[in-house]
Coordinates of C-alpha atoms and ligand atoms in Angstrom, one line a residue:
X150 CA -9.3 14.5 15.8
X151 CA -6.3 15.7 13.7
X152 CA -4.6 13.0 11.8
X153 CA -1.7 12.7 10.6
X154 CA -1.2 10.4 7.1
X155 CA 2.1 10.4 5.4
X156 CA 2.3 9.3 1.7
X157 CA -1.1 11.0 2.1
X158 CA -0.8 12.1 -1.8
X159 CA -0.5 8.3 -3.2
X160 CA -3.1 6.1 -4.3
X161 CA -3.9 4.5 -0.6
X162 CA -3.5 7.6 1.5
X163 CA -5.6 9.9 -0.8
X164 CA -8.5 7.8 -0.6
X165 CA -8.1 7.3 3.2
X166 CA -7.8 10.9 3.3
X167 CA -11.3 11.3 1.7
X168 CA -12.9 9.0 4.3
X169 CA -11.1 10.8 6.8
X170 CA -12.4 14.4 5.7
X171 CA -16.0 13.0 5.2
X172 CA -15.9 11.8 9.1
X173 CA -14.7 15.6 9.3
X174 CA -11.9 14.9 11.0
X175 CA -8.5 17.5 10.4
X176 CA -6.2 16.1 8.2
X177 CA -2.3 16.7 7.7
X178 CA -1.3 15.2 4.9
X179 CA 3.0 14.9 4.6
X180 CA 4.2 13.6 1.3
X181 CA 7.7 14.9 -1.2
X182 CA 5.5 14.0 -4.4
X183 CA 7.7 11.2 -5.5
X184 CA 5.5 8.8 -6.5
X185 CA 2.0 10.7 -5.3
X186 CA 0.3 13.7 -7.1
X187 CA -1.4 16.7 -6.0
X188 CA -4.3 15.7 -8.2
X189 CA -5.9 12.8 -5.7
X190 CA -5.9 15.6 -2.8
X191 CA -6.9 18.8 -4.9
X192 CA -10.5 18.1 -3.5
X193 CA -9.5 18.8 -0.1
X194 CA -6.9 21.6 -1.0
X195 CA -9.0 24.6 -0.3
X196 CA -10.6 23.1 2.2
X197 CA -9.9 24.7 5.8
X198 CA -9.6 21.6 7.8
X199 CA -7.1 19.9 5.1
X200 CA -3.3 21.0 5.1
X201 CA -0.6 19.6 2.9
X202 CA 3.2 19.7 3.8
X203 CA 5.5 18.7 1.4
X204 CA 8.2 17.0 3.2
X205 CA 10.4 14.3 3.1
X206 CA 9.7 12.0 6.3
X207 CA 13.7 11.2 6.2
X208 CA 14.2 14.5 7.6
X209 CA 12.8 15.2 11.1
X210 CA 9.4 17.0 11.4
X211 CA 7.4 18.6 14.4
X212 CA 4.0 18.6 14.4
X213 CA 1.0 18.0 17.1
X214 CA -1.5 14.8 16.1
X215 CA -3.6 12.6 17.5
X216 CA -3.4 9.8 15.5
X217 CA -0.5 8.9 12.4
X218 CA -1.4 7.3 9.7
X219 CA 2.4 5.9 8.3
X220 CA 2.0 4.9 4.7
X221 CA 5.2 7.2 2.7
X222 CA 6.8 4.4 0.8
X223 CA 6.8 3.9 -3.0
X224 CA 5.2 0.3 -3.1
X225 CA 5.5 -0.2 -6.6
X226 CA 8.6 -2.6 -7.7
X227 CA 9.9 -0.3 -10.6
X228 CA 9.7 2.6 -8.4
X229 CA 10.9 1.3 -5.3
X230 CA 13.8 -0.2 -7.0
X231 CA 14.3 3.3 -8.9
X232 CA 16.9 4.5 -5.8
X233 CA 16.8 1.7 -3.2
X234 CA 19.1 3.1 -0.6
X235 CA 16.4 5.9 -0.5
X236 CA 13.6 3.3 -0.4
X237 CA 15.5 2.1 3.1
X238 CA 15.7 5.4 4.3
X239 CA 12.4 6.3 3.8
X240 CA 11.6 2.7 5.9
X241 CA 14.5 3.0 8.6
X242 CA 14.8 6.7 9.1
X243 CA 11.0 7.6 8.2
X244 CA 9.5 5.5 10.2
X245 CA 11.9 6.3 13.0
X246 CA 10.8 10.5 13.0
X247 CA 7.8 9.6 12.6
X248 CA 7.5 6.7 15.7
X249 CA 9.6 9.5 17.7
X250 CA 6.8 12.1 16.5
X251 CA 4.5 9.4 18.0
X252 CA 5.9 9.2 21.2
X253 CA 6.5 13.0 21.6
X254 CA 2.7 13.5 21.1
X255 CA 1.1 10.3 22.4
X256 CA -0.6 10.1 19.2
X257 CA -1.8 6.2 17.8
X258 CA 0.9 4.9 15.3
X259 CA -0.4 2.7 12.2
X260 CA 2.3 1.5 10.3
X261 CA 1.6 0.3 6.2
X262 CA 3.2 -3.1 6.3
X263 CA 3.0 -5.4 3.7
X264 CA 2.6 -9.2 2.7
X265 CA 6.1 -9.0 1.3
X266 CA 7.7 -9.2 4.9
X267 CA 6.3 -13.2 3.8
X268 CA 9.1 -12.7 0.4
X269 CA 8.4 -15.7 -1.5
X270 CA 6.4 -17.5 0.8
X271 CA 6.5 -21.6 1.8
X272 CA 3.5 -21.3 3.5
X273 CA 0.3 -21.3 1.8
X274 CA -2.2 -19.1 2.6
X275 CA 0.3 -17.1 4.9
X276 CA -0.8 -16.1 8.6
X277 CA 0.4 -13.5 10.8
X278 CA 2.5 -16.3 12.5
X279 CA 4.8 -17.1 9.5
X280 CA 8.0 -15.2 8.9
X281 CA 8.6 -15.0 5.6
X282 CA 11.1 -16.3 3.1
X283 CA 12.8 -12.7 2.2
X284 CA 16.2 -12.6 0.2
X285 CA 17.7 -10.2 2.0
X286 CA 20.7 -9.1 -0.2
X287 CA 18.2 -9.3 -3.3
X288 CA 16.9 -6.7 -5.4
X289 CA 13.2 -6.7 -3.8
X290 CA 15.2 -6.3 -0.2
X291 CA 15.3 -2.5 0.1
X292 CA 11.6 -2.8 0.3
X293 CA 10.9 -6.4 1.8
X294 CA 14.0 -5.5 4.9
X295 CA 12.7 -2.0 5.0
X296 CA 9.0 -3.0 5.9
X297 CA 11.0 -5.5 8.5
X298 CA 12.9 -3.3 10.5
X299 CA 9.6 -0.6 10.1
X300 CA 7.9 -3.7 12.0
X301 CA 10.9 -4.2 14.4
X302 CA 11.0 -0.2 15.1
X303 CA 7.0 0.1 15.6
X304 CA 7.3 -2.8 17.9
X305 CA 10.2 -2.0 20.0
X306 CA 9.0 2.0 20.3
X307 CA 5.7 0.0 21.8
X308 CA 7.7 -1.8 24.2
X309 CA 10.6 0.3 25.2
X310 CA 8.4 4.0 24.9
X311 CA 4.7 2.4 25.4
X312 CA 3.7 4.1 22.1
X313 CA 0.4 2.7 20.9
X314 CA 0.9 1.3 18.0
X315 CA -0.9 -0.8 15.2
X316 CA 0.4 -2.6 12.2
X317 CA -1.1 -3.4 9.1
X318 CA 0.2 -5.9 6.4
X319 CA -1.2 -5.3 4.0
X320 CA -1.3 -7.6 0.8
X321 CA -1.7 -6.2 -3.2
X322 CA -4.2 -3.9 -3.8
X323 CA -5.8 -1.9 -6.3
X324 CA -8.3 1.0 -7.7
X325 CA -8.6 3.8 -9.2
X326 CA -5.8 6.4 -8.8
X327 CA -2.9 3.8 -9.4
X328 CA -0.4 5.7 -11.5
X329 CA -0.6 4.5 -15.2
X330 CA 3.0 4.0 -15.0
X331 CA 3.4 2.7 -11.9
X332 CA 4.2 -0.8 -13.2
X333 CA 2.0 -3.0 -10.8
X334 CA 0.0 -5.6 -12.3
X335 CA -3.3 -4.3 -12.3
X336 CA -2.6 -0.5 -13.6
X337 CA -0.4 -2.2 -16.4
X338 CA -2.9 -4.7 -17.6
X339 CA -5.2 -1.7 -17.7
X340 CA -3.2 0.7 -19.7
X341 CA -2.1 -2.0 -22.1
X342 CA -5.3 -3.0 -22.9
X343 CA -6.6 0.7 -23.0
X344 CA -4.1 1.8 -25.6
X345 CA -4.1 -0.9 -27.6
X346 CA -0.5 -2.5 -26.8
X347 CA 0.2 -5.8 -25.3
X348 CA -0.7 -7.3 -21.9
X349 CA 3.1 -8.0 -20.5
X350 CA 2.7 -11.0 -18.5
X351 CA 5.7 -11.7 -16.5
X352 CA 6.9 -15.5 -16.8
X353 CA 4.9 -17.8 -17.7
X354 CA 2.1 -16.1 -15.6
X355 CA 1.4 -19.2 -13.3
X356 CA 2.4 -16.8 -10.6
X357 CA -0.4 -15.8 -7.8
X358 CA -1.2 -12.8 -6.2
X359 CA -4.5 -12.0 -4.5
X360 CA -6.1 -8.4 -5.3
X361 CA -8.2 -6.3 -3.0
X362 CA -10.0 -3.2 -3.9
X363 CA -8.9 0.3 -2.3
X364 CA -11.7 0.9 -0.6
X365 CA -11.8 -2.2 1.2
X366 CA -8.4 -2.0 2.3
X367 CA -9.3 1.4 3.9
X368 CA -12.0 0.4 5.7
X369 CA -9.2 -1.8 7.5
X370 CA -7.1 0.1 8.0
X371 CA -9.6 2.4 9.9
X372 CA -11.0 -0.6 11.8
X373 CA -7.4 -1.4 12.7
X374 CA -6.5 2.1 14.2
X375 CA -9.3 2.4 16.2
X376 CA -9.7 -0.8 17.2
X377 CA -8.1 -2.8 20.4
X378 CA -5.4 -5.0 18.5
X379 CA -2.2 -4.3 17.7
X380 CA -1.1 -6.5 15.3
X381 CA 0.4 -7.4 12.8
X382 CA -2.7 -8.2 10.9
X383 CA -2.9 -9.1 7.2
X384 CA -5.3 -6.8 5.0
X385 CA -6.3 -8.3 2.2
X386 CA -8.4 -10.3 -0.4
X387 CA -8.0 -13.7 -0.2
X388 CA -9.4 -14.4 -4.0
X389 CA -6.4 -15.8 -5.3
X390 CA -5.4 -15.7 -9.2
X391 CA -2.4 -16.7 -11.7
X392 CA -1.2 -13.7 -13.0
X393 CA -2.2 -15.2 -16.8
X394 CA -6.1 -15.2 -15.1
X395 CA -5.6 -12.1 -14.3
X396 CA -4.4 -11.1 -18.2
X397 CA -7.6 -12.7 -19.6
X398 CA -9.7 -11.3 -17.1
X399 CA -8.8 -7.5 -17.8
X400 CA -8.6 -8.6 -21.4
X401 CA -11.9 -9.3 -21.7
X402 CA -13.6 -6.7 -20.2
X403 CA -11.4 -3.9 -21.8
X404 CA -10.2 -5.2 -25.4
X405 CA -10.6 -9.0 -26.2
X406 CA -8.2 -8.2 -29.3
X407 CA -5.5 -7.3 -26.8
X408 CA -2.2 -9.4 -27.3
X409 CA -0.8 -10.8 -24.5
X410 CA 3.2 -11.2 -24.6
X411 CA 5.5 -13.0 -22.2
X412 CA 8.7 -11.4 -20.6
X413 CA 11.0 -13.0 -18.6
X414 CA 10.4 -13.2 -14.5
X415 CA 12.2 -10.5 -12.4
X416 CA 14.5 -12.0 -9.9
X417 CA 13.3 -13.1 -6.8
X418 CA 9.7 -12.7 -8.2
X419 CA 7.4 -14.4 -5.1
X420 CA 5.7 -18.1 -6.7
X421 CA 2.4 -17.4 -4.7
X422 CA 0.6 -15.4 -2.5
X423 CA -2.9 -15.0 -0.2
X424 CA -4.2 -13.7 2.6
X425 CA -5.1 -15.8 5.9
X426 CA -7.8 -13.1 7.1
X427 CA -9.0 -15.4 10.5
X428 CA -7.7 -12.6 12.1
X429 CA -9.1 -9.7 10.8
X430 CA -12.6 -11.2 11.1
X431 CA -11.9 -11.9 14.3
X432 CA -10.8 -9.1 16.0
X433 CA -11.9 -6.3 13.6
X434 CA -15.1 -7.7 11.9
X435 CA -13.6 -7.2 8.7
X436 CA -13.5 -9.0 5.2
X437 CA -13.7 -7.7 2.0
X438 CA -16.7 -7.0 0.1
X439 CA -16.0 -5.5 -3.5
X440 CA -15.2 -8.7 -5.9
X441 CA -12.5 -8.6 -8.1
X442 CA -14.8 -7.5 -11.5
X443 CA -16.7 -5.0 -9.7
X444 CA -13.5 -3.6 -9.1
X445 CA -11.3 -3.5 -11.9
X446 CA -14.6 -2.1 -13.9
X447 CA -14.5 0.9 -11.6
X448 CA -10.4 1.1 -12.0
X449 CA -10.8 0.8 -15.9
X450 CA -12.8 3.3 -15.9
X451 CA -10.8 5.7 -14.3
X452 CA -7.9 4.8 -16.7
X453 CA -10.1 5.2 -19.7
X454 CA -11.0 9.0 -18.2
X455 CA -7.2 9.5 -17.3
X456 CA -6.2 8.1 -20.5
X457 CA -8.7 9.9 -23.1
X458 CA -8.1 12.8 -21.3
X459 CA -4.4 13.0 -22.0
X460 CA -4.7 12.0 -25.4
Ligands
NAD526 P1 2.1 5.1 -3.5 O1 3.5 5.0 -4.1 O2 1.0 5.5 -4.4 O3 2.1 6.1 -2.3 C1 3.2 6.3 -1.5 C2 3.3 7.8 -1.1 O4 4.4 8.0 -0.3 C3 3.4 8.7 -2.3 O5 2.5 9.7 -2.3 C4 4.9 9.2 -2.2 O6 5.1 10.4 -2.8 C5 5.1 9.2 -0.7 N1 6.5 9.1 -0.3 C6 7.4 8.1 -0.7 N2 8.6 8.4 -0.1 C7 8.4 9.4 0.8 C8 9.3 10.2 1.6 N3 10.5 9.8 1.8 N4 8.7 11.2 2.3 C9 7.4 11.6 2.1 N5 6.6 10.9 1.3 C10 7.1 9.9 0.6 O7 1.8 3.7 -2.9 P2 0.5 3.1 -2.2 O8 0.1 1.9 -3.1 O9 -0.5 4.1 -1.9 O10 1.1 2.5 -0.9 C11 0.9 3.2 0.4 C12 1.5 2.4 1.5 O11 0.9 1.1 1.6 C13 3.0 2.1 1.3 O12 3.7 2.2 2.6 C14 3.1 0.7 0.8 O13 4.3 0.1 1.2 C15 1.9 0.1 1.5 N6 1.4 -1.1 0.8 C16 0.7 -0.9 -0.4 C17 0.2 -2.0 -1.1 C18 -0.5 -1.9 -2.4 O14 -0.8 -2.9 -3.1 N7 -0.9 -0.7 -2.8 C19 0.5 -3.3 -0.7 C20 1.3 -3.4 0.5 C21 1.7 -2.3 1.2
UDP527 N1 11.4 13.2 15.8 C1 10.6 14.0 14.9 N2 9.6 14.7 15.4 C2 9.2 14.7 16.7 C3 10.0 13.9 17.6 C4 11.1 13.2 17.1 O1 10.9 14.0 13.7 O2 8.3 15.4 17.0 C5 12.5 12.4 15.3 C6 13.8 12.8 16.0 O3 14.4 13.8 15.3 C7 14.6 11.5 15.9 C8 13.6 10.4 15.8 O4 12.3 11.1 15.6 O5 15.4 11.5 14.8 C9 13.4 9.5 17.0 O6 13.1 10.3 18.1 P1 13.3 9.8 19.6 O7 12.9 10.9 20.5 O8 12.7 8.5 19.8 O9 14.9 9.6 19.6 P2 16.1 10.6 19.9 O10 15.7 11.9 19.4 O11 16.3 10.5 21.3 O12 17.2 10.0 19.1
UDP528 N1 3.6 -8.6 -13.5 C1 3.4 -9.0 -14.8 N2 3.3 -8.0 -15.7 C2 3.4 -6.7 -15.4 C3 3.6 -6.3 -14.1 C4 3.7 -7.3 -13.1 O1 3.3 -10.2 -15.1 O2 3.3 -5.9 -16.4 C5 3.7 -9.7 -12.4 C6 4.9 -9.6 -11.5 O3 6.0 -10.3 -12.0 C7 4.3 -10.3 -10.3 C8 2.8 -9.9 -10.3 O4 2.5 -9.5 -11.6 O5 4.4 -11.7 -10.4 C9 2.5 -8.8 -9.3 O6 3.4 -7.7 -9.6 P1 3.2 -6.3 -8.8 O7 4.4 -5.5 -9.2 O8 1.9 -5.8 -9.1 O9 3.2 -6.7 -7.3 P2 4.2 -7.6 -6.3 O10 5.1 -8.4 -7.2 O11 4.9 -6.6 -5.5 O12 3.2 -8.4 -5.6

């Protein structure tokens, strides 16, 4: 098959990419570099059944697929919140080319949604069902309200234009490949406690999030598109931490000598999060399988290659 992923440069798309090419499929890969690298795809650069297109999925594109992969979004607060009108666009008017991509071609549609459709959630664990507690003029909005209306447009393009879609919600995840400054949880802890500086814990770090390893998450997502069910269904871990657990945790395997520091709480900060996953068992046979340790020990060890290396 040829298979389209967007944000295919990124931490999640390049390492779906490199399932994708091992199952020899060709691979289009769409991404304007502003928060992915050329680095997590040179593997597949020179190979004859990989093509990258730097694009910007604001701006129309025509191409012939059989299946899209839609993942372009910067997912990180700090950089989502760096030009948030563009972070709508690239929600609203991204996901709009490519659903109308999707319906010129026929091709399967996957959209990258997220738990944060759920904002800050009042129900506990959350199911596909609930929906959400999102501020909608606050400053996580650009991102939460772009995801929504991504979900609204997927939907109504299944409805109204019968194109096959899939959605994905996909809740915090991690590995190797994060950006060392791309100011999620787990890829700060990490860097901090590589270099010696102090563990930021936002708060007073009785915050939860639950964390699931990259290449669970792809597996999912692969399960998801070529499987029956459309969604929404929520991809994730449902091991559930304070955000101080997590501190300690990352602490101790990488530098017990590490300081950790509290700063105060960004606005609008979610209290608590965790996956419901009844229906990802049931209809795709999926759970997670790497635990937490196993997988920050494979992610700090990508940092400390990234990080010796620069230095
Ligand atoms: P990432 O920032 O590493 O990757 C996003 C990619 O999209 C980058 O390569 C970036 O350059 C590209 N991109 C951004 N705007 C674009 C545009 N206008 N045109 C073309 N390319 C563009 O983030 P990630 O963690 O790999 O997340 C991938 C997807 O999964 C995102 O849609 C995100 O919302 C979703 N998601 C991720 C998580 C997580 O914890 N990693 C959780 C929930 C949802
Ligand atoms: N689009 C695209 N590539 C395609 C087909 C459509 O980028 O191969 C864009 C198109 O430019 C439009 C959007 O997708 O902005 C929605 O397309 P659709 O055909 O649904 O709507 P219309 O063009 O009729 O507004
Ligand atoms: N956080 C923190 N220190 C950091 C970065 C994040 O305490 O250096 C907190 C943040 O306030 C949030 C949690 O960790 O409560 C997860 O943040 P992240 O940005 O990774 O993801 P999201 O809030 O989008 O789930």
């Amino acid at each position: 098959m040829r298979i389209l992923v967007t944000g295919g440069a990124g931490f999640v798309g390049s390492h779906l990419i490199d399932r994708l090419m091992e199952q020899g499929h060709e691979v289009v890969c769409l991404d304007n570099f502003y928060t992915g690298t050329k680095r997590n795809i040179l593997q597949w650069l020179d190979n004859p059944y990989f093509e990258m297109i730097r694009h910007d999925i604001t701006e129309p594109i025509r191409i012939e697929v059989d299946q899209i992969y839609h993942l372009a979004c910067p997912a990180s607060p700090v950089h989502y919140q760096f030009n948030p009108v563009k972070t709508v666009k690239t929600s609203m008017m991204g996901t709009l080319n490519m659903l109308g991509l999707a319906k010129r071609v026929k091709a399967r549609f996957l959209l990258a949604s997220t738990s944060e459709v759920y904002g800050d959630p009042d129900v506990h664990p959350q199911t596909e069902e609930y929906r959400g507690n999102v501020n909608p003029i606050g400053i996580r909005a650009c991102y939460d309200e772009g995801k929504r209306i991504a979900e609204t447009l997927s939907f109504d393009y299944h409805r109204q234009n019968g194109v096959d879609i899939r959605v994905a919600r996909i809740f915090n995840t991690f590995g190797p490949r994060m950006l060392e400054n791309d100011g999620r949880v787990v890829s700060n802890f990490i860097a901090q406690s590589l270099r010696g500086v102090p563990l930021t814990v936002y708060g007073d770090g009785s915050q939860t999030r639950s964390f699931c390893y990259v290449s669970d998450l792809v597996e999912g997502l692969m399960r998801l598109m070529n499987g029956e069910h459309t969604g929404p269904i929520n991809l994730g871990n449902p091991g559930e931490y304070t955000i101080l657990e997590l501190a300690q945790k990352i602490q101790g395997m990488v530098n017990p000598e590490a300081e950790i520091i509290f700063k105060p709480l960004p606005q609008d900060d979610p209290k608590q999060r965790q996956p419901d996953i009844t229906r990802a068992k049931t209809y795709l046979g999926w759970e997670p399988s790497v635990p937490l340790e196993q997988g920050l020990k494979l992610t700090i060890q990508d940092f400390s290659d990234r990080i010796s290396s620069a230095t």
